[in-house]
Coordinates of C-alpha atoms and ligand atoms in Angstrom, one line a residue:
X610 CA -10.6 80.3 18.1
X611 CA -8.1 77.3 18.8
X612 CA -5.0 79.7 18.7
X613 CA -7.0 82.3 20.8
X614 CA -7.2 79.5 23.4
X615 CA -3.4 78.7 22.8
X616 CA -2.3 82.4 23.6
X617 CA -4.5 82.0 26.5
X618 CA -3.1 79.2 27.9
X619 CA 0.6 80.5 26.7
X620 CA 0.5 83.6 28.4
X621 CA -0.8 81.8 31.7
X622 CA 1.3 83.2 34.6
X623 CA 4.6 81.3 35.3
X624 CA 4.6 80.6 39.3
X625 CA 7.7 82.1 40.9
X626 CA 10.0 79.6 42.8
X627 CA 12.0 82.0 43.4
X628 CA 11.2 83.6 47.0
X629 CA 9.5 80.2 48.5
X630 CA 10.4 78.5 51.3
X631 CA 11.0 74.6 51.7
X632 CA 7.7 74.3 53.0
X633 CA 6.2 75.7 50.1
X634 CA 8.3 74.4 47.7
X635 CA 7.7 70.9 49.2
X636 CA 4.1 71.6 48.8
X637 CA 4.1 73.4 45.0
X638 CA 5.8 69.4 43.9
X639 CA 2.9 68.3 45.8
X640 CA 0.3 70.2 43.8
X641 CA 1.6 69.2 40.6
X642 CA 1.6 65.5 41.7
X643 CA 5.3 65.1 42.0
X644 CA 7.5 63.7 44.8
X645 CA 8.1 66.3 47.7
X646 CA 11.8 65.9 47.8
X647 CA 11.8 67.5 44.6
X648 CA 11.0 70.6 46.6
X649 CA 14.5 70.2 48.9
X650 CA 16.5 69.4 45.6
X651 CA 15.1 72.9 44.3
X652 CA 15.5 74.7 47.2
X653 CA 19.2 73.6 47.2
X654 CA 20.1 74.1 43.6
X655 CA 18.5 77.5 44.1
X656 CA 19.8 79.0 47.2
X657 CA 22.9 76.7 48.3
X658 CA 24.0 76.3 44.1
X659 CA 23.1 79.7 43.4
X660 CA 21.6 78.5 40.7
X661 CA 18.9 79.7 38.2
X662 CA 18.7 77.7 35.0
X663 CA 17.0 74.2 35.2
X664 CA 19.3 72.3 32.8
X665 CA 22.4 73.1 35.9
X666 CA 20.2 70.9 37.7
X667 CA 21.8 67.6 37.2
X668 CA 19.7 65.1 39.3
X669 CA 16.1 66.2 38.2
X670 CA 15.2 64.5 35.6
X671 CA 15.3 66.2 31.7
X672 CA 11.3 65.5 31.3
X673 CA 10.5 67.4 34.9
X674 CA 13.1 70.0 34.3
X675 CA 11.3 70.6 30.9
X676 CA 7.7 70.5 32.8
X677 CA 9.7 73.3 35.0
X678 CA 10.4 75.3 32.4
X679 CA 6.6 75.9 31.0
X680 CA 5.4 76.3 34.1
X681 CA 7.7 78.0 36.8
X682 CA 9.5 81.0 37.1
X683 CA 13.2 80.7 38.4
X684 CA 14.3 84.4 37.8
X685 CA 13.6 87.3 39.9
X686 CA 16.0 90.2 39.1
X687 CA 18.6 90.9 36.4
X688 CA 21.5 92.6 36.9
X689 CA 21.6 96.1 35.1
X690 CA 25.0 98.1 36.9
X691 CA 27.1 98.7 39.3
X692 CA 30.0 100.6 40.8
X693 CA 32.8 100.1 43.2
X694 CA 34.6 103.0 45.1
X695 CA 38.4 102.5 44.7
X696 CA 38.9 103.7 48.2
X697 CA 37.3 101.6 50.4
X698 CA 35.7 98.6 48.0
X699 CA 32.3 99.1 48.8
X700 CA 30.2 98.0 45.5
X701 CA 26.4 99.1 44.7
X702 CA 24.4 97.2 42.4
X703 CA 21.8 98.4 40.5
X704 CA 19.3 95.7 39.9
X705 CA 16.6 95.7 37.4
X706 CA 12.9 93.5 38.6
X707 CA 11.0 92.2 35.6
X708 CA 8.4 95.4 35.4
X709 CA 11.9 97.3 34.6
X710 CA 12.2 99.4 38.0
X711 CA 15.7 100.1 39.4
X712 CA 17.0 98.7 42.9
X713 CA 19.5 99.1 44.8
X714 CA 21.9 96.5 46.9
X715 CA 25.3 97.4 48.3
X716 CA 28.0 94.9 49.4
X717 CA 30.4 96.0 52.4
X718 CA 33.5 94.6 52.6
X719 CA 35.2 95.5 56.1
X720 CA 38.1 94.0 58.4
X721 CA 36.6 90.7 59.7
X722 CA 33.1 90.7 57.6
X723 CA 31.1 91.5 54.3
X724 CA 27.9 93.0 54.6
X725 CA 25.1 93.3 52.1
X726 CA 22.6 95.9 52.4
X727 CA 19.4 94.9 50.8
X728 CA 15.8 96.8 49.9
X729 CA 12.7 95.5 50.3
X730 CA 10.5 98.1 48.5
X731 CA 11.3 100.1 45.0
X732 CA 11.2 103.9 46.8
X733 CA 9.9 104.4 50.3
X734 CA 6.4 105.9 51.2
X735 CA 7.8 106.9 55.0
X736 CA 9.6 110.8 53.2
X737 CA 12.1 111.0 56.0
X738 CA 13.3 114.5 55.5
X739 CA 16.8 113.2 55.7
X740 CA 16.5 110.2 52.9
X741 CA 17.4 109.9 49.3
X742 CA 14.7 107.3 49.5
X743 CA 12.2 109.2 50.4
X744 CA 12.5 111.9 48.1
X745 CA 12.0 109.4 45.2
X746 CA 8.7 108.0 46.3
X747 CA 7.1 104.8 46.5
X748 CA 6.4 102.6 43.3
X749 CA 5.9 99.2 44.8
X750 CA 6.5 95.8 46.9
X751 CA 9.1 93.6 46.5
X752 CA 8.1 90.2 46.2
X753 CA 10.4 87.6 48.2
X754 CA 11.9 86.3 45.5
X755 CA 13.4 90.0 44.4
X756 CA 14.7 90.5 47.9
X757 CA 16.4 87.1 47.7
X758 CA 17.6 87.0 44.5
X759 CA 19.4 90.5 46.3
X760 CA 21.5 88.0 48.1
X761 CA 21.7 85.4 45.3
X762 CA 23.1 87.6 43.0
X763 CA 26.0 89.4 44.9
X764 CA 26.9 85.8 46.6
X765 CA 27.3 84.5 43.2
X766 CA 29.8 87.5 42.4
X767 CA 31.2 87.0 45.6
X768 CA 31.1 83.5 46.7
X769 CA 28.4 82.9 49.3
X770 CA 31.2 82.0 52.3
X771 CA 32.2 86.0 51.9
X772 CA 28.9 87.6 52.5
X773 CA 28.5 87.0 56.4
X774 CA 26.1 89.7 57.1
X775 CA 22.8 90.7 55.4
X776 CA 21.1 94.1 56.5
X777 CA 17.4 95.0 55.5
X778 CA 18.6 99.0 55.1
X779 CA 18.2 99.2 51.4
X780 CA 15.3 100.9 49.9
X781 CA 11.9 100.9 51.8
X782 CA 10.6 100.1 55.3
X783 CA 11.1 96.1 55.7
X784 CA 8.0 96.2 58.4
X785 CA 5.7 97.7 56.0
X786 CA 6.4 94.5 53.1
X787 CA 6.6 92.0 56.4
X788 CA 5.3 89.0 54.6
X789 CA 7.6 89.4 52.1
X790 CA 10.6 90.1 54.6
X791 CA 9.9 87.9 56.8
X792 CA 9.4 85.0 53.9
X793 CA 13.5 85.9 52.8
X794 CA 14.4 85.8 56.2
X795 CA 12.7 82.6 56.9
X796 CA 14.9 81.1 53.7
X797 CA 18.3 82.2 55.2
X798 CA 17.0 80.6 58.6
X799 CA 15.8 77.3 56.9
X800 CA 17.5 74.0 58.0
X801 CA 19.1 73.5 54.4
X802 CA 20.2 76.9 53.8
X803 CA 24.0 76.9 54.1
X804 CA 25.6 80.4 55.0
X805 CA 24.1 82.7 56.6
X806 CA 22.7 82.6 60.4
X807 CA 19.8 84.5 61.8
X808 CA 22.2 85.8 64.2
X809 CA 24.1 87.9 61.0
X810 CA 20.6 89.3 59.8
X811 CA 19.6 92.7 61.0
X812 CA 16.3 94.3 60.0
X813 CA 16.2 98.2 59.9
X814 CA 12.6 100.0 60.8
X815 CA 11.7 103.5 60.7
X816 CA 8.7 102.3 63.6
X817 CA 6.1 100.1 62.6
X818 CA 5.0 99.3 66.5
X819 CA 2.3 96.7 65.9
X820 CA 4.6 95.1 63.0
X821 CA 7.9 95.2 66.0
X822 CA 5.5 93.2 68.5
X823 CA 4.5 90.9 66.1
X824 CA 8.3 90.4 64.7
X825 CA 8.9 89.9 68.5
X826 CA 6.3 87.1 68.7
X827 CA 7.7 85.2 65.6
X828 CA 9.8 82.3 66.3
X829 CA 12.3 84.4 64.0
X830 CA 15.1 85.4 65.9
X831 CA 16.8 88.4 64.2
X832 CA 18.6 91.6 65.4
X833 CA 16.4 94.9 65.4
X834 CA 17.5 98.3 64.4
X835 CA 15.3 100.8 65.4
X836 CA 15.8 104.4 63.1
X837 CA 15.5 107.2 66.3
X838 CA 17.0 110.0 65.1
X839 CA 15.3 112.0 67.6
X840 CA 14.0 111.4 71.3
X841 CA 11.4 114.3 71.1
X842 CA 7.8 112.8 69.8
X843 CA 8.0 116.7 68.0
X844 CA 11.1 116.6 66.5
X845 CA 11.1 113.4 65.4
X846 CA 7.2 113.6 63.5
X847 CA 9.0 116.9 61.8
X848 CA 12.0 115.1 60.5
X849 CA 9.9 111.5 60.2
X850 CA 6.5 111.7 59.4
X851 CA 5.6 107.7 60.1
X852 CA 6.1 109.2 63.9
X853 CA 2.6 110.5 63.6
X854 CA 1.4 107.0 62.8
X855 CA 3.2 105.7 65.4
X856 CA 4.5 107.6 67.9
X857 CA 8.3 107.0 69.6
X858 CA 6.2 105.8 72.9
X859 CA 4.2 103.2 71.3
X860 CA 7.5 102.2 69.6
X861 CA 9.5 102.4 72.5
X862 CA 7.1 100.2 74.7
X863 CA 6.9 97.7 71.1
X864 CA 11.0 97.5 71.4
X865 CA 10.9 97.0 74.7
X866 CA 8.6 93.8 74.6
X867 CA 11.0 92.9 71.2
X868 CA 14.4 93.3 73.8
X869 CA 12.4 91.0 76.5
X870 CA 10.7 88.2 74.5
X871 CA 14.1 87.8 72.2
X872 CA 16.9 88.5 74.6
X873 CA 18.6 90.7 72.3
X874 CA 19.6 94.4 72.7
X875 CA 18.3 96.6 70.4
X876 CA 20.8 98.9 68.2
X877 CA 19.3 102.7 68.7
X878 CA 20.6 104.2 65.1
X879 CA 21.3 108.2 65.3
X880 CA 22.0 110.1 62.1
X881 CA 23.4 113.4 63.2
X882 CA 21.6 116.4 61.6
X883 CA 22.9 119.8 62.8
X884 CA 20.8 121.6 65.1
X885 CA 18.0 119.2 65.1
X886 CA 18.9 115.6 67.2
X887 CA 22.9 117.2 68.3
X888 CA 22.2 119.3 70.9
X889 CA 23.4 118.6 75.2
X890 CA 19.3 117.9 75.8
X891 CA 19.6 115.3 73.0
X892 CA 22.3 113.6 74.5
X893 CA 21.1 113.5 77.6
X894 CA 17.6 112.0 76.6
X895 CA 19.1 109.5 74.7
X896 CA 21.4 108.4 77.6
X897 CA 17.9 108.2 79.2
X898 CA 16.3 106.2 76.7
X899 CA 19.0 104.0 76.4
X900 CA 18.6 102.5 80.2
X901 CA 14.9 101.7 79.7
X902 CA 16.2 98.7 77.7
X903 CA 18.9 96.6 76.1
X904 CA 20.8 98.5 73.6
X905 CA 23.4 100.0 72.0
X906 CA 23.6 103.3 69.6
X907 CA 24.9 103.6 66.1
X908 CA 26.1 107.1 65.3
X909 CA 25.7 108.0 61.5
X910 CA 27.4 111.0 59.7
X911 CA 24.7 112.8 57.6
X912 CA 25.1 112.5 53.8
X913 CA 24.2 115.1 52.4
X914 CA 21.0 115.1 49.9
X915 CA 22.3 118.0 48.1
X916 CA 22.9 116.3 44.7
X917 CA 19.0 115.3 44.7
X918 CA 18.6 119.1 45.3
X919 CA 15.4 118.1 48.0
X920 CA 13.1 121.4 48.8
X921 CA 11.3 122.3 52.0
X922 CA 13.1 120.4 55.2
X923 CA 14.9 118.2 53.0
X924 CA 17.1 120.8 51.6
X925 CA 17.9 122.7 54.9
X926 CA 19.2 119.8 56.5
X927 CA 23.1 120.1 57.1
X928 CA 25.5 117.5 58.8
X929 CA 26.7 117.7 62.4
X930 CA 30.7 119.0 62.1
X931 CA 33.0 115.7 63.1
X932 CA 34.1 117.4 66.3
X933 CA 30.4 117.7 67.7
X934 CA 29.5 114.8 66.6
X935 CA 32.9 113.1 69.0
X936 CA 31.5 115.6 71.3
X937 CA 28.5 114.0 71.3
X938 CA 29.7 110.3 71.6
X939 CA 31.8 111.0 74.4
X940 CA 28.5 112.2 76.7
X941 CA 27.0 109.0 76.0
X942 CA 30.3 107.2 76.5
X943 CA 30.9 108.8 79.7
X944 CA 27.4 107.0 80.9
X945 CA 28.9 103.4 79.4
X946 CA 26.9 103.6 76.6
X947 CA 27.8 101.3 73.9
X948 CA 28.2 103.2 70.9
X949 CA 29.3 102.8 67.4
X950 CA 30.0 105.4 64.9
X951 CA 29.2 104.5 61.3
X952 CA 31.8 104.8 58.4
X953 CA 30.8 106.8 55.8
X954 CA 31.9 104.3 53.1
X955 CA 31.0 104.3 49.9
X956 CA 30.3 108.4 50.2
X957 CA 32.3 108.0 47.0
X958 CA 29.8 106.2 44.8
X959 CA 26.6 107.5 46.8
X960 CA 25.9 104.1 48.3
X961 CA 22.4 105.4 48.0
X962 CA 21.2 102.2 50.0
X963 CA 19.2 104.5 51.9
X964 CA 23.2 106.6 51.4
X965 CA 24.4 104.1 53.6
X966 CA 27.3 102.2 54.6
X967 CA 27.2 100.6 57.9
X968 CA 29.5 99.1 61.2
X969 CA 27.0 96.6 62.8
X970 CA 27.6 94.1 65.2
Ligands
SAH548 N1 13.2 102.1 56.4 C1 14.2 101.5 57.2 C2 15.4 101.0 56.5 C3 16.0 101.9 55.5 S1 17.1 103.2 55.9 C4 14.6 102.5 58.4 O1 14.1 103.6 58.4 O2 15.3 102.1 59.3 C5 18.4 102.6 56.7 C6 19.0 103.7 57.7 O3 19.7 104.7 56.9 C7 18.0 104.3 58.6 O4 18.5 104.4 59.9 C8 17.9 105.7 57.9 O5 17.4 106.6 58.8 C9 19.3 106.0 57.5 N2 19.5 107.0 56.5 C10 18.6 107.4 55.6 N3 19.0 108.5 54.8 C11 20.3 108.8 55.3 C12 21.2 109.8 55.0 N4 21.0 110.7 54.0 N5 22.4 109.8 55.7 C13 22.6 108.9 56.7 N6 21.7 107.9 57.0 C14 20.5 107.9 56.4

């Protein structure tokens, strides 16, 4: 009976510092009946320090740190692979979260900056037609701490003053795990954190309107890519199902109030998919939609799903040629649109980060 009780109490559940913010590290110390300031020397050993094991901890005592131990959590993810393609640099970590499922991060390096590409679920339920994602389905959540620990892990590798931008374009759709999201963002926006500025965080959605107005109403003040792909309500729900949820007008009017209430332009991201979003009509609509508000458009080469061998849509999709897609730019450059095309670094290795690899101002 007595050793029952000792499993019991053994096997209690650990609570996860990982993932918290100073508030609620402050007020975990305070629950435990320990100073509060032992929540700021956490919080710095964790996310400034970059470190994950109590006895690195040098000015908490050895009787708390042992308390820690028995009772908290300090690990979210373990490294399990990754790869680097010799041409351009671009590394993809596979990351492994305690139930054993498989993430994905990738680090950018480019002229003047280092981006990291983060997820924020393990698959995605949106099925875009056009993402590896997608295809793979959706397992879960990721709790704060596992999109953190994202950035905690690749700074340590690569020193936290090289990493300069963070994108939420990794596996999932940020605005469906906001809580979680917003909680990471909220640590890199904290008045301790050293590094990164809101300003260098971008958060990708497929359209989650209601989630967009409430991300506008936040006092979090991060850049917002909005996945188009399409400016035809019909196109877009054939190619992106969520569109049927939420249609491109209730989104457009959501990203509107997000350009207005934040003062920042919104970045329109395009992935060209022959014969379906690269026609003259296309063009033109987007010039259109581009004057309703602040913005700027993202042009992404396709790549191609074929080594997933997707069925139905999925499997018919094929890039648009190079030369249309310069074709294409140039309409929208001719109307003094701001537009960007994406490398495709990383094509090497399959930067499956949603296939990504990304030029974002
Ligand atoms: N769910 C979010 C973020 C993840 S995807 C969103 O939809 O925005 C990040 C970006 O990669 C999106 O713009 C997405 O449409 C794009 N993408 C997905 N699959 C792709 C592929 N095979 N080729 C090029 N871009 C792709």
């Amino acid at each position: 009976m007595g050793d029952e009780l000792n499993t019991t109490t053994q096997e209690k559940k650990k609570t996860q510092l990982k993932g918290m913010t100073l508030d609620e590290l402050k007020n975990f110390f305070t629950s435990i009946g320990k100073p509060r300031f032992r929540g700021e020397q956490i919080f710095n050993w964790m996310y400034n320090h970059l470190v994950s094991d109590y006895d690195d901890m040098s000015n908490v005592p050895k009787v708390l740190r042992n308390e820690l131990k028995e009772i908290t959590e300090l690990k979210a993810l373990e490294y399990h692979s990754s790869e680097v393609s010799p041409i351009t640099g671009t590394k993809k970590y596979i990351f492994q979260t305690p139930d054993n499922l498989k993430i994905e991060s990738v680090v950018i390096p480019e002229d003047k900056r280092t981006t990291l590409c983060i997820s924020t679920q393990v698959g995605c339920p949106l099925d875009c037609a056009f993402c590896a994602t997608g295809v793979m389905g959706y397992k879960r959540n990721l709790t704060a701490g596992e999109i953190f620990d994202q950035y905690l892990l690749a700074a340590k590798e690569y020193g936290k003053d090289v990493i300069t931008n963070i994108v939420y374009m990794g596996m999932g759709e940020p605005l469906l795990n906001y809580n979680n999201t917003m909680k990471s963002v909220r640590i890199f926006a904290e008045e301790l954190t050293t590094g990164i500025s809101q300003k260098k965080v971008t958060i990708s959605t497929a359209g989650i309107a209601p989630k967009i107005r409430e991300l506008a109403e936040s006092n979090i003040k991060i850049k917002l890519a909005f996945s188009l792909h399409s400016c035809f309500e019909d196109i877009r729900s054939k190619i992106m199902p969520i569109n049927n949820k939420y249609s491109l007008k209730q989104n457009i009017e959501a990203l509107k109030y997000y350009a207005k209430r934040t003062g920042m332009r919104i970045t329109f991201e395009y992935v060209m998919l022959k014969g379906i979003n690269d026609r003259d009509e296309d063009a033109t609509a987007l010039i259109g939609l581009c004057s309703e508000m602040p913005s700027k458009v993202n042009i992404i080469p396709f790549n191609s799903l074929k080594h997933i061998e997707p069925t139905g849509l999925a499997g018919e999709i094929e890039p648009t040629p190079i030369q249309k897609i310069d074709e294409f730019v140039d309409k929208l450059r001719e109307k003094n649109i701001t537009v960007m095309i994406r490398d495709t670094q990383g094509e090497d290795i399959v930067a499956a980060c949603g296939q990504l690899a990304y030029k974002l101002n």
